[in-house]
DNA sequence: TCTATGACGATTC
DNA sequence: CGAATCGCCATAG
């Protein structure tokens, strides 16, 4: 199951990311799982970079860390957006990692 | 056709 | 806790 055309898979990932509510975060791997495509975390990252209009800032690594290097511009932008939504970020990672999107992870 | 490379992840040491 | 490895998929060269 999970195997469909690459476009269908993209759609599923798109829908999952769009469903993440403000103030909450989700990991790449979890987005993949919720999209019925376990193991395709890397694929998720690529989609976030290609498609615009997605709340990409709400997607972080499995440990709650920002996926960008701290000296990059994107890193700062992501942190800024998260903080604006009330998500605590410090030292490159989301502090209250309990504010994850979907429970049961 | 093969290799290297990513906005990743889990495991192992 | 950090570094090394291997797995995953699509792309670029």
PDB file of C-alpha atoms (C1' of nucleotides) in Angstrom:
ATOM      1  CA  UNK A   1       0.000   0.000   0.000  1.00  0.00           C
ATOM      2  CA  UNK A   2       1.613   3.338  -0.185  1.00  0.00           C
ATOM      3  CA  UNK A   3       2.848   2.685  -3.655  1.00  0.00           C
ATOM      4  CA  UNK A   4       1.174   4.949  -6.136  1.00  0.00           C
ATOM      5  CA  UNK A   5       2.424   7.338  -8.758  1.00  0.00           C
ATOM      6  CA  UNK A   6       4.976   9.785  -7.466  1.00  0.00           C
ATOM      7  CA  UNK A   7       2.374  12.484  -7.933  1.00  0.00           C
ATOM      8  CA  UNK A   8      -0.087  10.737  -5.638  1.00  0.00           C
ATOM      9  CA  UNK A   9       2.598  10.378  -3.040  1.00  0.00           C
ATOM     10  CA  UNK A  10       3.387  14.061  -3.332  1.00  0.00           C
ATOM     11  CA  UNK A  11      -0.267  14.873  -2.861  1.00  0.00           C
ATOM     12  CA  UNK A  12      -0.512  12.779   0.277  1.00  0.00           C
ATOM     13  CA  UNK A  13       2.517  14.483   1.768  1.00  0.00           C
ATOM     14  CA  UNK A  14       1.167  17.874   0.792  1.00  0.00           C
ATOM     15  CA  UNK A  15      -2.107  17.158   2.574  1.00  0.00           C
ATOM     16  CA  UNK A  16      -0.387  15.961   5.720  1.00  0.00           C
ATOM     17  CA  UNK A  17       1.859  18.990   5.981  1.00  0.00           C
ATOM     18  CA  UNK A  18      -1.057  21.336   5.353  1.00  0.00           C
ATOM     19  CA  UNK A  19      -2.892  19.668   8.225  1.00  0.00           C
ATOM     20  CA  UNK A  20      -0.278  20.588  10.805  1.00  0.00           C
ATOM     21  CA  UNK A  21      -1.896  23.256  12.995  1.00  0.00           C
ATOM     22  CA  UNK A  22      -0.075  26.473  13.933  1.00  0.00           C
ATOM     23  CA  UNK A  23       1.961  26.192  17.106  1.00  0.00           C
ATOM     24  CA  UNK A  24       2.600  22.508  16.488  1.00  0.00           C
ATOM     25  CA  UNK A  25       5.466  20.775  14.760  1.00  0.00           C
ATOM     26  CA  UNK A  26       5.946  17.409  13.063  1.00  0.00           C
ATOM     27  CA  UNK A  27       9.009  15.444  11.998  1.00  0.00           C
ATOM     28  CA  UNK A  28       9.855  14.537   8.415  1.00  0.00           C
ATOM     29  CA  UNK A  29       9.540  10.876   9.195  1.00  0.00           C
ATOM     30  CA  UNK A  30       6.196  11.295  10.855  1.00  0.00           C
ATOM     31  CA  UNK A  31       4.830  13.248   7.914  1.00  0.00           C
ATOM     32  CA  UNK A  32       5.912  10.361   5.728  1.00  0.00           C
ATOM     33  CA  UNK A  33       4.190   7.812   7.958  1.00  0.00           C
ATOM     34  CA  UNK A  34       0.989   9.810   8.192  1.00  0.00           C
ATOM     35  CA  UNK A  35       1.104   9.971   4.403  1.00  0.00           C
ATOM     36  CA  UNK A  36       1.164   6.192   4.221  1.00  0.00           C
ATOM     37  CA  UNK A  37       4.765   6.228   3.125  1.00  0.00           C
ATOM     38  CA  UNK A  38       6.947   5.138   6.039  1.00  0.00           C
ATOM     39  CA  UNK A  39      10.646   5.592   5.521  1.00  0.00           C
ATOM     40  CA  UNK A  40      10.410   8.326   2.949  1.00  0.00           C
ATOM     41  CA  UNK A  41      11.458  11.189   5.202  1.00  0.00           C
ATOM     42  CA  UNK A  42      13.960  12.400   2.627  1.00  0.00           C
ATOM     43  CA  UNK A  43      11.267  12.526   0.033  1.00  0.00           C
ATOM     44  CA  UNK A  44       9.241  14.765   2.329  1.00  0.00           C
ATOM     45  CA  UNK A  45      12.130  17.176   2.643  1.00  0.00           C
ATOM     46  CA  UNK A  46      12.439  17.463  -1.081  1.00  0.00           C
ATOM     47  CA  UNK A  47       8.741  18.197  -1.505  1.00  0.00           C
ATOM     48  CA  UNK A  48       8.957  20.975   1.055  1.00  0.00           C
ATOM     49  CA  UNK A  49      11.656  22.591  -1.013  1.00  0.00           C
ATOM     50  CA  UNK A  50       9.853  22.301  -4.314  1.00  0.00           C
ATOM     51  CA  UNK A  51       6.260  23.120  -3.483  1.00  0.00           C
ATOM     52  CA  UNK A  52       5.396  26.542  -2.136  1.00  0.00           C
ATOM     53  CA  UNK A  53       2.445  27.450   0.028  1.00  0.00           C
ATOM     54  CA  UNK A  54       3.314  24.776   2.550  1.00  0.00           C
ATOM     55  CA  UNK A  55       3.880  25.474   6.261  1.00  0.00           C
ATOM     56  CA  UNK A  56       7.378  24.008   5.895  1.00  0.00           C
ATOM     57  CA  UNK A  57       8.575  25.697   9.058  1.00  0.00           C
ATOM     58  CA  UNK A  58       6.454  23.298  11.124  1.00  0.00           C
ATOM     59  CA  UNK A  59       8.489  20.335   9.998  1.00  0.00           C
ATOM     60  CA  UNK A  60      11.630  19.521  11.956  1.00  0.00           C
ATOM     61  CA  UNK A  61      13.858  16.523  12.528  1.00  0.00           C
ATOM     62  CA  UNK A  62      12.905  13.501  14.604  1.00  0.00           C
ATOM     63  CA  UNK A  63      14.637  14.873  17.679  1.00  0.00           C
ATOM     64  CA  UNK A  64      12.981  18.261  17.365  1.00  0.00           C
ATOM     65  CA  UNK A  65      16.021  19.859  15.777  1.00  0.00           C
ATOM     66  CA  UNK A  66      15.894  22.332  12.939  1.00  0.00           C
ATOM     67  CA  UNK A  67      17.028  20.727   9.716  1.00  0.00           C
ATOM     68  CA  UNK A  68      19.165  23.687   8.648  1.00  0.00           C
ATOM     69  CA  UNK A  69      22.600  24.754   9.825  1.00  0.00           C
ATOM     70  CA  UNK A  70      22.341  27.518  12.401  1.00  0.00           C
ATOM     71  CA  UNK A  71      24.316  29.986  10.329  1.00  0.00           C
ATOM     72  CA  UNK A  72      21.978  29.729   7.364  1.00  0.00           C
ATOM     73  CA  UNK A  73      19.252  32.165   6.532  1.00  0.00           C
ATOM     74  CA  UNK A  74      16.588  29.496   6.313  1.00  0.00           C
ATOM     75  CA  UNK A  75      17.387  28.370   9.795  1.00  0.00           C
ATOM     76  CA  UNK A  76      16.703  31.817  11.183  1.00  0.00           C
ATOM     77  CA  UNK A  77      13.560  32.167   9.139  1.00  0.00           C
ATOM     78  CA  UNK A  78      12.187  28.880  10.403  1.00  0.00           C
ATOM     79  CA  UNK A  79      12.950  29.751  14.003  1.00  0.00           C
ATOM     80  CA  UNK A  80      11.334  33.155  13.593  1.00  0.00           C
ATOM     81  CA  UNK A  81       8.141  31.674  12.182  1.00  0.00           C
ATOM     82  CA  UNK A  82       7.938  29.043  14.892  1.00  0.00           C
ATOM     83  CA  UNK A  83       8.465  31.568  17.649  1.00  0.00           C
ATOM     84  CA  UNK A  84       5.741  33.714  16.152  1.00  0.00           C
ATOM     85  CA  UNK A  85       3.388  30.777  16.566  1.00  0.00           C
ATOM     86  CA  UNK A  86       4.398  30.274  20.131  1.00  0.00           C
ATOM     87  CA  UNK A  87       6.794  27.375  19.676  1.00  0.00           C
ATOM     88  CA  UNK A  88       9.833  27.580  21.918  1.00  0.00           C
ATOM     89  CA  UNK A  89      13.074  27.092  20.049  1.00  0.00           C
ATOM     90  CA  UNK A  90      16.543  27.197  21.562  1.00  0.00           C
ATOM     91  CA  UNK A  91      19.944  25.917  20.606  1.00  0.00           C
ATOM     92  CA  UNK A  92      18.710  24.732  17.242  1.00  0.00           C
ATOM     93  CA  UNK A  93      15.865  22.640  18.463  1.00  0.00           C
ATOM     94  CA  UNK A  94      12.267  22.788  19.562  1.00  0.00           C
ATOM     95  CA  UNK A  95      12.197  22.787  23.335  1.00  0.00           C
ATOM     96  CA  UNK A  96       8.722  21.558  24.122  1.00  0.00           C
ATOM     97  CA  UNK A  97       8.926  18.575  21.859  1.00  0.00           C
ATOM     98  CA  UNK A  98       5.664  17.382  23.422  1.00  0.00           C
ATOM     99  CA  UNK A  99       3.877  19.877  21.224  1.00  0.00           C
ATOM    100  CA  UNK A 100       4.221  17.474  18.339  1.00  0.00           C
ATOM    101  CA  UNK A 101       1.493  17.348  15.766  1.00  0.00           C
ATOM    102  CA  UNK A 102       0.221  13.851  16.055  1.00  0.00           C
ATOM    103  CA  UNK A 103       0.391  11.815  19.255  1.00  0.00           C
ATOM    104  CA  UNK A 104       1.344   8.204  19.007  1.00  0.00           C
ATOM    105  CA  UNK A 105       4.797   8.642  17.670  1.00  0.00           C
TER     106      UNK A 105
ATOM    107  C1'  DT B   1      24.215   2.637 -16.115  1.00  0.00           C
ATOM    108  C1'  DC B   2      26.548   4.028 -11.981  1.00  0.00           C
ATOM    109  C1'  DT B   3      27.717   7.316  -8.357  1.00  0.00           C
ATOM    110  C1'  DA B   4      27.052  11.156  -5.462  1.00  0.00           C
ATOM    111  C1'  DT B   5      23.986  13.955  -2.990  1.00  0.00           C
ATOM    112  C1'  DG B   6      20.081  15.724  -0.154  1.00  0.00           C
ATOM    113  C1'  DA B   7      15.265  20.225   4.405  1.00  0.00           C
ATOM    114  C1'  DC B   8      15.936  12.274   7.080  1.00  0.00           C
ATOM    115  C1'  DG B   9      15.860   8.207  10.477  1.00  0.00           C
ATOM    116  C1'  DA B  10      17.010   4.304  13.373  1.00  0.00           C
ATOM    117  C1'  DT B  11      20.712   1.593  15.191  1.00  0.00           C
ATOM    118  C1'  DT B  12      25.109   0.760  17.096  1.00  0.00           C
ATOM    119  C1'  DC B  13      29.388   1.833  19.346  1.00  0.00           C
TER     120       DC B  13
ATOM    121  C1'  DC C   1      25.891  12.676  23.623  1.00  0.00           C
ATOM    122  C1'  DG C   2      28.334  12.446  19.238  1.00  0.00           C
ATOM    123  C1'  DA C   3      30.168   9.950  15.158  1.00  0.00           C
ATOM    124  C1'  DA C   4      29.800   6.210  12.001  1.00  0.00           C
ATOM    125  C1'  DT C   5      26.660   3.162   9.089  1.00  0.00           C
ATOM    126  C1'  DC C   6      23.070   1.690   6.414  1.00  0.00           C
ATOM    127  C1'  DG C   7      18.481   2.220   4.509  1.00  0.00           C
ATOM    128  C1'  DC C   8      15.220   5.169   1.455  1.00  0.00           C
ATOM    129  C1'  DC C   9      13.831   7.668  -2.893  1.00  0.00           C
ATOM    130  C1'  DA C  10      14.392  10.912  -6.683  1.00  0.00           C
ATOM    131  C1'  DT C  11      17.766  13.836  -9.327  1.00  0.00           C
ATOM    132  C1'  DA C  12      21.874  15.419 -11.438  1.00  0.00           C
ATOM    133  C1'  DG C  13      26.129  14.582 -13.730  1.00  0.00           C
TER     134       DG C  13
END
